[in-house]
Each structure stands twice: as structure tokens, then as C-alpha cells.
mmCIF file of C-alpha atoms in Angstrom:
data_model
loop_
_atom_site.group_PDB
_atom_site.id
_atom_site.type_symbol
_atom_site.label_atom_id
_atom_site.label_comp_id
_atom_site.label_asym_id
_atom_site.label_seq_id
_atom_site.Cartn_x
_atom_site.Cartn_y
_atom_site.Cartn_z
ATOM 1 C CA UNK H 1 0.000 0.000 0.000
ATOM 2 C CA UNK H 2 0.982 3.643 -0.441
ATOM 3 C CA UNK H 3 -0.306 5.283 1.995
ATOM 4 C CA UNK H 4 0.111 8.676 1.105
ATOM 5 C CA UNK H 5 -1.348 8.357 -2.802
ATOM 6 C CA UNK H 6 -3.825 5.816 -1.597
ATOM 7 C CA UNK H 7 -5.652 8.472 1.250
ATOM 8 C CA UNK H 8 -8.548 10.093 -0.164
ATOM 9 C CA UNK H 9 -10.419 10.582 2.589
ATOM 10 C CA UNK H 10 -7.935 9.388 5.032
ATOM 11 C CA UNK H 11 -8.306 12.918 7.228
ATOM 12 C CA UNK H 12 -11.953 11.877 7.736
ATOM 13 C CA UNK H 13 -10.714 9.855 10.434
ATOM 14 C CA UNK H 14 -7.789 11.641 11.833
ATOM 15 C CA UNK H 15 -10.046 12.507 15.223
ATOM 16 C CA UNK H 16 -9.522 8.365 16.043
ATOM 17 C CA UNK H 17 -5.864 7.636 15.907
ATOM 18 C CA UNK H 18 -4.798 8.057 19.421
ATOM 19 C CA UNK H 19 -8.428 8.564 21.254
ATOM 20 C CA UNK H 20 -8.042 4.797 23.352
ATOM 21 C CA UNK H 21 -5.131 5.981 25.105
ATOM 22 C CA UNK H 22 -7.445 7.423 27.759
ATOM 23 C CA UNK H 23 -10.382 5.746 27.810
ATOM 24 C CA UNK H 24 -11.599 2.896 30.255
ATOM 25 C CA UNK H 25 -13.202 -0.015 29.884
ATOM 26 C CA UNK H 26 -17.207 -0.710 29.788
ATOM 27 C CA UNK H 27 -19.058 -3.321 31.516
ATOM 28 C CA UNK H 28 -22.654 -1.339 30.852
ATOM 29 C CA UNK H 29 -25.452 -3.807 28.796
ATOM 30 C CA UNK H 30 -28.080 -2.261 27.194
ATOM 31 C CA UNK H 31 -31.425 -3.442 26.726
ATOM 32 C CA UNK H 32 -33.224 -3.829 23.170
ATOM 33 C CA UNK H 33 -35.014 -1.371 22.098
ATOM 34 C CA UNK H 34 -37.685 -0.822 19.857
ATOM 35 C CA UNK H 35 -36.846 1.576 16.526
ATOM 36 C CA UNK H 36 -39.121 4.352 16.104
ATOM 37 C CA UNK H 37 -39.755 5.626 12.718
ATOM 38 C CA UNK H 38 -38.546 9.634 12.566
ATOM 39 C CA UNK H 39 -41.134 11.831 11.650
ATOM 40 C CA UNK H 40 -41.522 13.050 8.255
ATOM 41 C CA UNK H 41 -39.242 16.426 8.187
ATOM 42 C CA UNK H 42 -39.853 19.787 5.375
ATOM 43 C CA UNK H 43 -37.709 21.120 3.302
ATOM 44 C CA UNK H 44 -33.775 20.255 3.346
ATOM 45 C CA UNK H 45 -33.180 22.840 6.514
ATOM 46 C CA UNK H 46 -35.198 20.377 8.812
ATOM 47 C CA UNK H 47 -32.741 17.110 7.400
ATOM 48 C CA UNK H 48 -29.495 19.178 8.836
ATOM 49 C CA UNK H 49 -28.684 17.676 12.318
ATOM 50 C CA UNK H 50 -30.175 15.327 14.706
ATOM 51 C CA UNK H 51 -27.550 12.700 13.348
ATOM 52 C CA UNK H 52 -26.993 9.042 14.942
ATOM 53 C CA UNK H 53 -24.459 8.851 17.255
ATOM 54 C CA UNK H 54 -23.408 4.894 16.258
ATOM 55 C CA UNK H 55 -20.658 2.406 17.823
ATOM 56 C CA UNK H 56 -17.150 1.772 16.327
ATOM 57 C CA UNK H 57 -17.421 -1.793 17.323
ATOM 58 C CA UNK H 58 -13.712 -2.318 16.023
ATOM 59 C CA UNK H 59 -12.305 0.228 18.084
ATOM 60 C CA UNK H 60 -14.515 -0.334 20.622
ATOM 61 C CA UNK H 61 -13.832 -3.833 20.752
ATOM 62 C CA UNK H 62 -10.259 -3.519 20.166
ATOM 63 C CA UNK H 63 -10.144 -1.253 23.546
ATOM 64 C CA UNK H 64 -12.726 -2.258 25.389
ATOM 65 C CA UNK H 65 -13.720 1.070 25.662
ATOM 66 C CA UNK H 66 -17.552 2.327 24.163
ATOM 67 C CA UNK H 67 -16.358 4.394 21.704
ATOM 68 C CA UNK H 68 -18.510 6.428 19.597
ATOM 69 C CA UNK H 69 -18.504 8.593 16.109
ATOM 70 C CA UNK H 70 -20.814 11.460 15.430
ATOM 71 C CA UNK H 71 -22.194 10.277 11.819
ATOM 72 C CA UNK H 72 -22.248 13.726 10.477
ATOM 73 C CA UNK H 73 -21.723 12.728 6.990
ATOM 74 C CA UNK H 74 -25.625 11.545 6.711
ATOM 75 C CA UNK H 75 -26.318 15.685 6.389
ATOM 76 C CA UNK H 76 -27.245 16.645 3.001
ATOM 77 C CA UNK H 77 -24.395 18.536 2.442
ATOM 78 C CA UNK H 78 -22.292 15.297 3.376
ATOM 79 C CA UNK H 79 -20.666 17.133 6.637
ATOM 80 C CA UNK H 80 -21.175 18.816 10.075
ATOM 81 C CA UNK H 81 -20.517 22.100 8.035
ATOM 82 C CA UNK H 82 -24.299 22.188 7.162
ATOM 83 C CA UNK H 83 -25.068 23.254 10.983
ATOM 84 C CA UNK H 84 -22.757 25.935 10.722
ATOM 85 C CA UNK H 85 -24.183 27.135 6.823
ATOM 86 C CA UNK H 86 -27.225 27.329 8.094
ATOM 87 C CA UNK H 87 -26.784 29.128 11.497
ATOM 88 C CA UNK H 88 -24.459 31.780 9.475
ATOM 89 C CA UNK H 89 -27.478 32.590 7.265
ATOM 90 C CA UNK H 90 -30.023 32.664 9.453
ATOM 91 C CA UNK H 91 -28.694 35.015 11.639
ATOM 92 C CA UNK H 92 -27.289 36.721 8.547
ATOM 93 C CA UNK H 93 -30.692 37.263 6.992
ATOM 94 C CA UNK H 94 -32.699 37.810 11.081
ATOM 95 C CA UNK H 95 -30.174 40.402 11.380
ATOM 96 C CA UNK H 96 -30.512 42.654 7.833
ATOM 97 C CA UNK H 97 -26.977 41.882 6.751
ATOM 98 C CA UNK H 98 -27.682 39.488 3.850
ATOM 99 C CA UNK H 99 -31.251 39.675 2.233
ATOM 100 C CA UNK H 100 -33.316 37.105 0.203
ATOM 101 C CA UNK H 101 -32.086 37.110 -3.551
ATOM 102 C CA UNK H 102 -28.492 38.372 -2.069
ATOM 103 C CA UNK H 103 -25.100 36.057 -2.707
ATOM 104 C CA UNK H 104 -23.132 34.766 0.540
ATOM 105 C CA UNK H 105 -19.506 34.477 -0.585
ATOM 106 C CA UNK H 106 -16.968 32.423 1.157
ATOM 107 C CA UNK H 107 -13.270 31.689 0.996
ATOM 108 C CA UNK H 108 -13.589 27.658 1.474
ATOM 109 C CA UNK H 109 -11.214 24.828 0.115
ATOM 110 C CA UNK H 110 -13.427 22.407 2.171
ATOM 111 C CA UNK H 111 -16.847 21.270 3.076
ATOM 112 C CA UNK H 112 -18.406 24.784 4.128
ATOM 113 C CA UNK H 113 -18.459 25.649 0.305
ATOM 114 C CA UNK H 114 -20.142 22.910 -0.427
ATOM 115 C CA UNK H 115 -22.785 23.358 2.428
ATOM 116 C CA UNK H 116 -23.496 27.009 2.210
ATOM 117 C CA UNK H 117 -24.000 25.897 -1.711
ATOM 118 C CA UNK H 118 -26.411 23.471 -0.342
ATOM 119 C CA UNK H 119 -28.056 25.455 1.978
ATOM 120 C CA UNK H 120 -28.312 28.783 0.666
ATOM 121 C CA UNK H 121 -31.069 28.391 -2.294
ATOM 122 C CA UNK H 122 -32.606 27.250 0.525
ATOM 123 C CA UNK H 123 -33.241 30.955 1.981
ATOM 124 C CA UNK H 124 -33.777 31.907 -1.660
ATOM 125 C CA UNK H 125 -29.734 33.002 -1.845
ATOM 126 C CA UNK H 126 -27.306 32.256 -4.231
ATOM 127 C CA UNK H 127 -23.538 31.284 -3.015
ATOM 128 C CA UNK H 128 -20.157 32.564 -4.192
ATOM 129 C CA UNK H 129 -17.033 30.784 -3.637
ATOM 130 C CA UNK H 130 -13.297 31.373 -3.706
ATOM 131 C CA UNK H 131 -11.164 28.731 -3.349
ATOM 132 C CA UNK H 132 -7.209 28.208 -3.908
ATOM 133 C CA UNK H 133 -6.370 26.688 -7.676
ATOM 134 C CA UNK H 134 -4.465 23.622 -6.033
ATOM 135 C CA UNK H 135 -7.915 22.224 -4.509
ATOM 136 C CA UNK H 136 -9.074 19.706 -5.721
ATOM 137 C CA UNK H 137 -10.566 20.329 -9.012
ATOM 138 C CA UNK H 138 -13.599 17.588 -7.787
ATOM 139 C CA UNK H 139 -14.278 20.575 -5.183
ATOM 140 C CA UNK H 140 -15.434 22.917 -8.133
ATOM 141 C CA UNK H 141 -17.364 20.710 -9.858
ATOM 142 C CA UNK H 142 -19.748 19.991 -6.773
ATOM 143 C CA UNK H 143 -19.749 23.518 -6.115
ATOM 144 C CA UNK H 144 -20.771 23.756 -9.628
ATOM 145 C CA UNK H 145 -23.370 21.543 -9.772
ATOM 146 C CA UNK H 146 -24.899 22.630 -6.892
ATOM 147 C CA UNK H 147 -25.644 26.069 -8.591
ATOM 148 C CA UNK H 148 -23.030 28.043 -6.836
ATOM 149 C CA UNK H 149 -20.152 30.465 -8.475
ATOM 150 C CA UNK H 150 -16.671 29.361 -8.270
ATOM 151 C CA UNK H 151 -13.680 31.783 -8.427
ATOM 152 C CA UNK H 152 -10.442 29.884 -8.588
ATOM 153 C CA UNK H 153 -7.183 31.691 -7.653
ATOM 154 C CA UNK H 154 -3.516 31.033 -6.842
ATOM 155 C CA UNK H 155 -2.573 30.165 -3.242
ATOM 156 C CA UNK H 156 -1.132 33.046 -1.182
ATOM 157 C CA UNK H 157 -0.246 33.971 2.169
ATOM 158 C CA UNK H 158 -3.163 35.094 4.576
ATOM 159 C CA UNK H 159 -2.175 37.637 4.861
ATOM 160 C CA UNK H 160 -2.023 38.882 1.446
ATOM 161 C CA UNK H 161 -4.517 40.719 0.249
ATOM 162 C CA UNK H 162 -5.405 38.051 -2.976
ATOM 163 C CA UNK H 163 -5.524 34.828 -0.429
ATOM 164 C CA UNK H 164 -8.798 33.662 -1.562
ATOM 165 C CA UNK H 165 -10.363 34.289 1.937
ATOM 166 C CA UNK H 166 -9.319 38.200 1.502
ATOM 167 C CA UNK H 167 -10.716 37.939 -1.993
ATOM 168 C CA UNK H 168 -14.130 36.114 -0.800
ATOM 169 C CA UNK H 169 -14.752 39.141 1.594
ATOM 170 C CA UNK H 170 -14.048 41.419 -1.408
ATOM 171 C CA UNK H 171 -16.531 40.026 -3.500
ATOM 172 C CA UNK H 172 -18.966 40.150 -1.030
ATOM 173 C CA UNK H 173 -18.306 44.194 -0.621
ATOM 174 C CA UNK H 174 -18.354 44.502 -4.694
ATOM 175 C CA UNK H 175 -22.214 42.496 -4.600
ATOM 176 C CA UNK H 176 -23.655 45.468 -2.193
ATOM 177 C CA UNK H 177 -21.984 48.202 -4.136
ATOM 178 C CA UNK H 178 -23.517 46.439 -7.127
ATOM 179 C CA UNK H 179 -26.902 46.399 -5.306
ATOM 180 C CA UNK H 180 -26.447 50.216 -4.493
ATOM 181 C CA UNK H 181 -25.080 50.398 -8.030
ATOM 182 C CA UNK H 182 -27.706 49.486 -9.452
ATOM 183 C CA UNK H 183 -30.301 51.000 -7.498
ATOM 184 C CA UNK H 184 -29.072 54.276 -7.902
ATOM 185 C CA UNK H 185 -29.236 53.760 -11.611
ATOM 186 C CA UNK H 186 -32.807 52.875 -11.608
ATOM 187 C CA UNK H 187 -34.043 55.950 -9.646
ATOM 188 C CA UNK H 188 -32.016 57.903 -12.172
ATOM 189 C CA UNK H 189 -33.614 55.716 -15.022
ATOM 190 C CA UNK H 190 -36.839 56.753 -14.079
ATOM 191 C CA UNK H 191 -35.833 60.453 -14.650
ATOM 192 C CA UNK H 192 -34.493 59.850 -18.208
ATOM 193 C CA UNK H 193 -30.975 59.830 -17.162
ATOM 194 C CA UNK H 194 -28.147 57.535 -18.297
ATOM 195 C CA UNK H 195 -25.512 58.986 -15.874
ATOM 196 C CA UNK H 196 -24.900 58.891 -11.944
ATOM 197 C CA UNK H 197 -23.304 61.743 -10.517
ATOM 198 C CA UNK H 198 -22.702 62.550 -14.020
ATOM 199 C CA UNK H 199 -21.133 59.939 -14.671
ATOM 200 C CA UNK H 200 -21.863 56.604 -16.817
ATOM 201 C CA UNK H 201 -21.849 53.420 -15.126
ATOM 202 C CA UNK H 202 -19.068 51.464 -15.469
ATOM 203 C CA UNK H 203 -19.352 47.958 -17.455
ATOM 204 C CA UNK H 204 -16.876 46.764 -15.524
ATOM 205 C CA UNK H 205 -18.497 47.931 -12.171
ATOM 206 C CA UNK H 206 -22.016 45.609 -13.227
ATOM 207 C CA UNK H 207 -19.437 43.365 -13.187
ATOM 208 C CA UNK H 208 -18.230 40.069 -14.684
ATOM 209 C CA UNK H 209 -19.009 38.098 -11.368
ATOM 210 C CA UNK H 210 -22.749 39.294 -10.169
ATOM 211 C CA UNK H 211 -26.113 39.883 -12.188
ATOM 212 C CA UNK H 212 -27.940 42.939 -11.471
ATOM 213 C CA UNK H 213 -30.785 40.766 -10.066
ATOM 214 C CA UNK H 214 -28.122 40.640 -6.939
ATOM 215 C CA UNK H 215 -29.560 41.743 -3.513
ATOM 216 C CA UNK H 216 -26.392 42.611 -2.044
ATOM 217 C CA UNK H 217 -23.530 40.202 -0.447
ATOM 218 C CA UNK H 218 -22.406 38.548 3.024
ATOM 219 C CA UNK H 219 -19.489 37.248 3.867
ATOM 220 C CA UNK H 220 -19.967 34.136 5.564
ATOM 221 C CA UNK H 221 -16.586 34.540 7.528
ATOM 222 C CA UNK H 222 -16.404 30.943 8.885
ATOM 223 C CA UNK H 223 -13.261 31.344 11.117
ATOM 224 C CA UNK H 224 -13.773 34.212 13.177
ATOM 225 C CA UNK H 225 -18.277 34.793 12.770
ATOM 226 C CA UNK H 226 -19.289 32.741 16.366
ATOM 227 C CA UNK H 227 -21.982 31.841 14.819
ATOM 228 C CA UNK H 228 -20.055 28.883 13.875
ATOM 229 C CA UNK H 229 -19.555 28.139 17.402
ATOM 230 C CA UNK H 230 -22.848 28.574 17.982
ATOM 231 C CA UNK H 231 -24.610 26.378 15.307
ATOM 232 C CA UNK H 232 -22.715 23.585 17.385
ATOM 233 C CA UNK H 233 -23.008 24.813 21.186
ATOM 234 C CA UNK H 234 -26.572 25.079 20.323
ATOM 235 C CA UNK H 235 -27.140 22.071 18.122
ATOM 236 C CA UNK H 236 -24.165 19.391 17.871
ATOM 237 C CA UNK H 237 -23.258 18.994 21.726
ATOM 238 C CA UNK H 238 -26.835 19.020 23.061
ATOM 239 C CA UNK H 239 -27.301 16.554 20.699
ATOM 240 C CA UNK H 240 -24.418 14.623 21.992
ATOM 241 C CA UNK H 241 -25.657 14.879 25.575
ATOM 242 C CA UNK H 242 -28.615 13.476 25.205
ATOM 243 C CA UNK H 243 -27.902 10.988 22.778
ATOM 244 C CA UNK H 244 -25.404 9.403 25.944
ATOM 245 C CA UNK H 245 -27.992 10.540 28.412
ATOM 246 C CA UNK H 246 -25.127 12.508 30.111
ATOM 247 C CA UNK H 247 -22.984 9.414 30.745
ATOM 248 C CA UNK H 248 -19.782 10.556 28.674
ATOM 249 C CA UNK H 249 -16.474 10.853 29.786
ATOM 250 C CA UNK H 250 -14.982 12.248 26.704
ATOM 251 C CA UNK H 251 -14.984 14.068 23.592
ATOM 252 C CA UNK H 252 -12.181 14.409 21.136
ATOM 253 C CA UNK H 253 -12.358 15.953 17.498
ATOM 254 C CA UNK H 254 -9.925 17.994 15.313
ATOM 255 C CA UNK H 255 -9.987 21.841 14.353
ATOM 256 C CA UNK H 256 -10.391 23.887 11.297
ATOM 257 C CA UNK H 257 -12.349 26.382 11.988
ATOM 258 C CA UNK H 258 -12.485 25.670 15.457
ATOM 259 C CA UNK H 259 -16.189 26.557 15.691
ATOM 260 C CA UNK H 260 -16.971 22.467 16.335
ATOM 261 C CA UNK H 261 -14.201 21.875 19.158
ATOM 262 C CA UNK H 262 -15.206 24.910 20.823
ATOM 263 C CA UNK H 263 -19.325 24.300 20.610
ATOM 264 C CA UNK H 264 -18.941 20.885 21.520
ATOM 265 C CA UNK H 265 -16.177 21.029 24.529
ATOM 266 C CA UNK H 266 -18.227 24.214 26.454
ATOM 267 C CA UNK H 267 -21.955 22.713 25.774
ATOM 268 C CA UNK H 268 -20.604 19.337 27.290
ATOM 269 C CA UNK H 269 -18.040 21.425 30.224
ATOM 270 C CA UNK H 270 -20.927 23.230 30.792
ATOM 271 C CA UNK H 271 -23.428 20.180 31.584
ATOM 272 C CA UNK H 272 -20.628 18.145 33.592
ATOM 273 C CA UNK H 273 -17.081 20.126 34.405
ATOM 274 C CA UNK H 274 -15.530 16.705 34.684
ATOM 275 C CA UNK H 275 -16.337 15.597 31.101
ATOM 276 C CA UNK H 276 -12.511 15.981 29.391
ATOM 277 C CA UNK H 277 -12.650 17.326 25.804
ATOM 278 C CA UNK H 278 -9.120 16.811 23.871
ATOM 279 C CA UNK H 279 -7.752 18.241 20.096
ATOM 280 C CA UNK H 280 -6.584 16.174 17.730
ATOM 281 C CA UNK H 281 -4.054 18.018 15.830
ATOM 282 C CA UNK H 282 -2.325 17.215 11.949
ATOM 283 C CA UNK H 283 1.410 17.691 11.266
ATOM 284 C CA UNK H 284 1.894 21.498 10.704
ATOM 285 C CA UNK H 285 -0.583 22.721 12.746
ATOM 286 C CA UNK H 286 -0.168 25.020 15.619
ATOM 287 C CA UNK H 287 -3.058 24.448 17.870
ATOM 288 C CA UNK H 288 -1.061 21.389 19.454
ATOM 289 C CA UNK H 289 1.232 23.253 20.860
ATOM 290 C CA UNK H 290 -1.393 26.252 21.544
ATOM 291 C CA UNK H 291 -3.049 23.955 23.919
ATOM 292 C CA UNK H 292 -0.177 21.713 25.596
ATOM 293 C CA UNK H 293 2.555 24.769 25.503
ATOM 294 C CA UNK H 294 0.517 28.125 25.451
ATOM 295 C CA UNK H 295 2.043 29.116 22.692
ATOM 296 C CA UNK H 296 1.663 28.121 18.653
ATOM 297 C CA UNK H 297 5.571 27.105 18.109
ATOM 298 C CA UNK H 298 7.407 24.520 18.495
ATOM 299 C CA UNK H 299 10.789 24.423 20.154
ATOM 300 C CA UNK H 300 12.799 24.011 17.484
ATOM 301 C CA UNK H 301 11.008 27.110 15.956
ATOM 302 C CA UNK H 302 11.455 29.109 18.852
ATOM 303 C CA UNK H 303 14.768 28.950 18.861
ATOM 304 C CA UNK H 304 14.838 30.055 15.320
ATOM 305 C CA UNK H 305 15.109 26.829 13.060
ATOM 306 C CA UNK H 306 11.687 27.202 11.673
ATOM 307 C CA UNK H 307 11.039 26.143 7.619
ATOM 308 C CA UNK H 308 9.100 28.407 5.606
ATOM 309 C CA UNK H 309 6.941 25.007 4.549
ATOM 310 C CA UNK H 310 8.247 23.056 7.810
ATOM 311 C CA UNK H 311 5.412 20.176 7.238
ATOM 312 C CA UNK H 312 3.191 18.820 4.813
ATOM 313 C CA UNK H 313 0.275 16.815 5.370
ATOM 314 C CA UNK H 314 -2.095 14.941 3.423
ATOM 315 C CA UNK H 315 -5.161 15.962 5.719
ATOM 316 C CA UNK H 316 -7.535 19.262 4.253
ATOM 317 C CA UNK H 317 -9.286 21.693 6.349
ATOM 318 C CA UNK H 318 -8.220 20.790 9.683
ATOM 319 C CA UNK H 319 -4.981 22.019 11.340
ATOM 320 C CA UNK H 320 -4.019 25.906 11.366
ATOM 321 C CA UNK H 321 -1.319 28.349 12.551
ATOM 322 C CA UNK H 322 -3.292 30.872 14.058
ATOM 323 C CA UNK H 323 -6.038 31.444 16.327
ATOM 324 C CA UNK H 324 -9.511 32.091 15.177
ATOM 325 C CA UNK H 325 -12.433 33.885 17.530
ATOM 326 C CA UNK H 326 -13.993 30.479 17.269
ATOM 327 C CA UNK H 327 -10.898 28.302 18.417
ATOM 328 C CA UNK H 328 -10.618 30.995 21.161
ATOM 329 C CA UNK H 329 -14.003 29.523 22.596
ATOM 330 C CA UNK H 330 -13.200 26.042 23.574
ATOM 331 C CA UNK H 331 -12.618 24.705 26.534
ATOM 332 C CA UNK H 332 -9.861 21.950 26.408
ATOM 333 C CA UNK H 333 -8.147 19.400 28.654
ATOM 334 C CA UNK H 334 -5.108 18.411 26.351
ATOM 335 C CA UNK H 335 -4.027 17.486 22.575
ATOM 336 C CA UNK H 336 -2.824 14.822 20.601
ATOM 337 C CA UNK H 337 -0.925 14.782 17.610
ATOM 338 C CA UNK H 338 -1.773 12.634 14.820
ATOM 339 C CA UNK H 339 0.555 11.820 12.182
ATOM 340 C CA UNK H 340 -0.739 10.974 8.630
ATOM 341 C CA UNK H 341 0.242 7.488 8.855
ATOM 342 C CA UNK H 342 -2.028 7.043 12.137
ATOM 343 C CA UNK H 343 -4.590 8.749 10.021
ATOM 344 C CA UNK H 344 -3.904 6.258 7.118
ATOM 345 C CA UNK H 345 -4.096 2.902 9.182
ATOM 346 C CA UNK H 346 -6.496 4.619 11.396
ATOM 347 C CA UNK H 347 -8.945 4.932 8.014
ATOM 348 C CA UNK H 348 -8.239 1.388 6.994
ATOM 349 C CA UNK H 349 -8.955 -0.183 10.345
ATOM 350 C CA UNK H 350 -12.695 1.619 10.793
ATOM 351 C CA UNK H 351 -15.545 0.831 8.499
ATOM 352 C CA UNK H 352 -17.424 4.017 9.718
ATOM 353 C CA UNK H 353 -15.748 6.015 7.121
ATOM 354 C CA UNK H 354 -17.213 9.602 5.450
ATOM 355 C CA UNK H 355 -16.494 11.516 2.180
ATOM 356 C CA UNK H 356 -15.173 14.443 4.465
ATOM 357 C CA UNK H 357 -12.512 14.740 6.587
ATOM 358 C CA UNK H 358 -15.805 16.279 9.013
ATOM 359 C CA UNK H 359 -17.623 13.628 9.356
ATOM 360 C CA UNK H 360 -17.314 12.179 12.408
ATOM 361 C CA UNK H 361 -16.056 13.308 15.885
ATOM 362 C CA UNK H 362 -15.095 10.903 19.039
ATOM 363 C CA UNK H 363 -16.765 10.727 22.050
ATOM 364 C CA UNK H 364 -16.430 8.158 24.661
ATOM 365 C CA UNK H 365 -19.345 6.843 26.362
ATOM 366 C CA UNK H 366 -19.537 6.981 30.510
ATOM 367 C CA UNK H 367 -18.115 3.566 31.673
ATOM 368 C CA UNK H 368 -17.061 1.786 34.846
ATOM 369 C CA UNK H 369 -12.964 1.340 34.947
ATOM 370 C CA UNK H 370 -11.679 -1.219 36.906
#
């Protein structure tokens, strides 16, 4: 096998490598119960969440531990990112900042393109995305055929002003100028005039990437708008607590974003302080060493011996080098690092696998050590 060609969705998994390190062993038995049939559910909004917490019986049986995986791949959008598309808009749209028949753009090389594409026709929207030109060129065809706009561009630097995050916000500034635009220019319209200000509107202003049908833009800002966090303190770790009844001892899952590790980890701190919530962390990241040293170096960089590329990893969307206002809302008890081979063997050994490296997060049901 080569692992590293061989990996496609190897990161889905990258939350399980080390998790039965601290876990105990179970001697709970459940009794049978009887299925009941869910209740039929409207429109694609109400399928979003709500999703089976299910057993890894070969971890589970390999440890001895109850070990369980948050199936969020059965969304529609194929990933937890759907709570988080649909939370952004909502409170986008309750608040006046994006209106119906307005674009949401995002900077996304991951699976909250591909939800807010899902979600937003939903809300009557249309979606916008930027992404980086060495994606994968499967991302853009999704995107694609789920009716959304995408922009490709070269990877840069964040902080440079054409990094396709900085470009996503931009676009989202030219649709309400576009809006205004063009609203101007029908008032003046109606008075027989051609010219704003006495000027002519510019072709290129009514713009290559927006019809004049648009209703404005939002930026969806994934990393640092809480309502990220919120879509899962709200939705994702209630649903984990009750799903467990409260027994759980654990919860471990990696970071993009940040917005799931942070929902999740203060919803279940905040039901039961003892509950320990860990980060699982790829080569390259910085969070590891955020968490377990305070700081998001290593100490081979701190003393000056840092690469400009010092890692690469096979895992997408997960693992970052600096900290977002989501990341900056979790409550942690330690990290982990996983390595991509873990990840590789890890994704081999577990049939519960996802298309999405967000599909599934670890918790560890309440047990009885001995």
C-alpha cells in the first residue's frame, strides 16, 4: 500500500488515531429497544442535524472502551458544516446583513463551500465561492453543480490581500456596491438619465461576477463569525448529551475552523465540568502546541530553526497556525498529535468512514474502569 497516494479521505478519520489511550473499559449492557420511525421532516433545513451517534465496534472492541462517532456525513451537504451554513445565514438574513435574492460568498477549500452551496437556495440566496487553484478540481465541480459560483485563484499567504479568503470578503463588498449600483441607476432611469453623478456606469463595475438581479452580499466569515460556534453549542453537543444521556467521559475531534471543538467542549463542560474534551491536531498545525505549551511554536522554531513550509500533510481543512475567535471559545483538557500514517491505518482499520474529513467526531461513552 501507499499510503500517502492511496488516502482520499484518510483525514476523515484523523479525530480516532490516538483517542483509546485514555479511555476505560465498559461493563454497561443495554437493553433492546424498539426503533421508532422519525417523523416526516420539510424542506432540506429540517434534514441538517439530529444525526446518529453509532458504535465503532472495532475500536470499541479492540479497547474495550464504548467508543462512539458522530455520523455527520448523513447531512445533506455530506458534513457537520451544514449546521454551521445554516446558522451563518439565518442570523445573517434575522439580522438585515444578507437579504433574500443576495449572494453569501466564502473563501472555502473544504466542506463549508459545499454546504453554504447546499443550503443557501434554501433561503432563496445564491452562493459565491473562492477557493485556492491547487484544490481539488472535484471541489469545483460539486460547487458547480450545486448552482453556486466558483472563483479559482492562486494560493497566497493570509495575509495577502489576494488569499482567496481576503478575496471572498471582497466580492462580497463589490455584490452590495452592485446592489447600491444598481439602485441608484434605476431611480435615475426613471428620470431619463443615463448617468450617476454625471457619470456613466461602469461595465466593468455591473461586473463580470454578479447579475444585477443581486440583492447585495455577506461574507460568511467561517473562522472568526461565532456563529459557527454557535450552530454547534446550540445544536451538535446538546445533541451529543442526550444521545449518551449525560454518561460521557470524553470528547475528542480535530480543528479547522475551530467553531466544532469549541461548541462541543463548552456545551458538554458546561453540563458536567468533569467531562474531558481533547484536540486532535495534523502535522503542521499550531493548535497542538497552543493547547499543551501556550504558545503556537514549536521548540525548534522558537529557537529560530523554523522552515518556511516546515510540514506537509495529506489531511484538508483541519490544522491551522493561528487562532480564530472560534478556536478561542473552547474549553480543552489536552491534545494529541496525529501523524498521517495514524490517520492512514487509522482509516483502513474503521468501516465508519465519510467523504469528508468532518464527518465524524469521538466521544467516549460513561463507563465503569476497573
Amino acid at each position: 500500500m501507499a499510503p500517502v497516494r492511496t488516502a482520499g479521505a484518510i483525514a476523515t478519520l484523523l479525530s480516532i488515531a490516538i483517542v483509546s489511550y485514555f479511555l476505560c473499559k465498559t461493563t454497561q449492557h443495554k437493553s433492546p429497544r424498539k426503533k421508532k420511525l422519525q417523523r416526516r421532516r420539510t424542506g432540506l433545513v429540517a434534514a441538517i442535524g439530529n444525526t446518529p451517534l453509532i458504535r465503532i465496534n472495532s475500536l470499541s472492541d479492540a479497547t474495550g472502551c464504548e467508543i462512539l462517532g458522530k455520523a455527520e456525513f448523513l447531512n445533506p451537504g455530506g458534513s457537520v458544516k451544514d449546521r454551521v451554513a445554516v446558522k451563518i445565514i439565518e442570523e445573517a438574513l434575522e439580522s438585515g446583513a444578507l437579504a433574500k435574492g443576495g449572494v453569501v460568498t466564502e473563501g472555502s477549500a473544504g466542506s463549508t463551500a459545499i454546504s453554504l452551496a447546499t443550503v443557501a437556495p434554501a433561503y432563496g440566496c445564491r452562493c459565491h465561492v473562492v477557493i485556492p487553484d491547487d484544490a481539488a478540481l472535484e471541489k469545483a465541480q460539486i460547487l458547480e453543480a450545486l448552482g453556486a459560483t466558483v472563483e479559482r485563484v492562486r494560493p497566497v499567504s493570509i495575509t495577502h490581500r489576494d488569499h482567496f479568503v481576503n478575496i471572498a470578503r471582497r466580492r462580497a463588498l463589490e455584490a452590495s456596491e452592485l446592489t447600491s449600483t444598481t439602485r441608484k441607476k434605476s431611480q435615475i432611469d426613471a428620470n431619463d438619465s443615463s448617468q450617476i453623478n454625471g457619470h456613466s456606469i461602469s461595465e466593468e463595475k455591473q461586473n463580470m461576477q454578479f447579475s444585477s438581479e443581486c440583492k447585495g452580499g455577506f461574507f460568511a466569515d467561517q473562522f472568526e463569525n461565532l456563529a459557527n460556534f454557535r450552530s454547534h453549542y446550540e445544536g451538535t453537543g446538546p445533541e451529543i448529551w442526550e444521545q449518551t444521556g449525560g454518561k460521557l467521559d470524553a470528547f475528542i475531534a480535530a480543528a479547522g475552523t475551530g467553531g466544532t471543538v469549541a461548541g462541543v467542549s463548552q456545551y458538554l463542560k458546561d453540563q458536567n465540568s468533569n467531562i474531558k474534551c481533547f484536540l486532535i491536531d495534523p502535522p503542521g498545525s499550531g493548535l497542538y502546541n497552543k493547547v499543551t505549551r501556550g504558545v503556537m511554536y514549536t521548540r525548534e522554531e522558537a529557537e529560530g530553526r523554523r522552515l518556511k513550509n516546515p510540514f506537509d500533510t495529506i489531511t484538508e481543512g483541519i490544522g491551522i497556525n493561528r487562532l480564530t475567535e472560534n478556536f478561542k471559545m473552547a474549553k480543552l483538557d489536552g491534545a494529541f498529535r496525529g501523524t498521517d500514517m495514524e490517520a492512514v491505518e487509522m482509516s483502513r482499520f474503521i468501516p465508519l468512514q465519510s467523504t469528508t474529513h468532518y464527518g465524524i467526531f469521538l466521544v467516549a461513552k460513561m463507563s465503569i474502569c476497573r
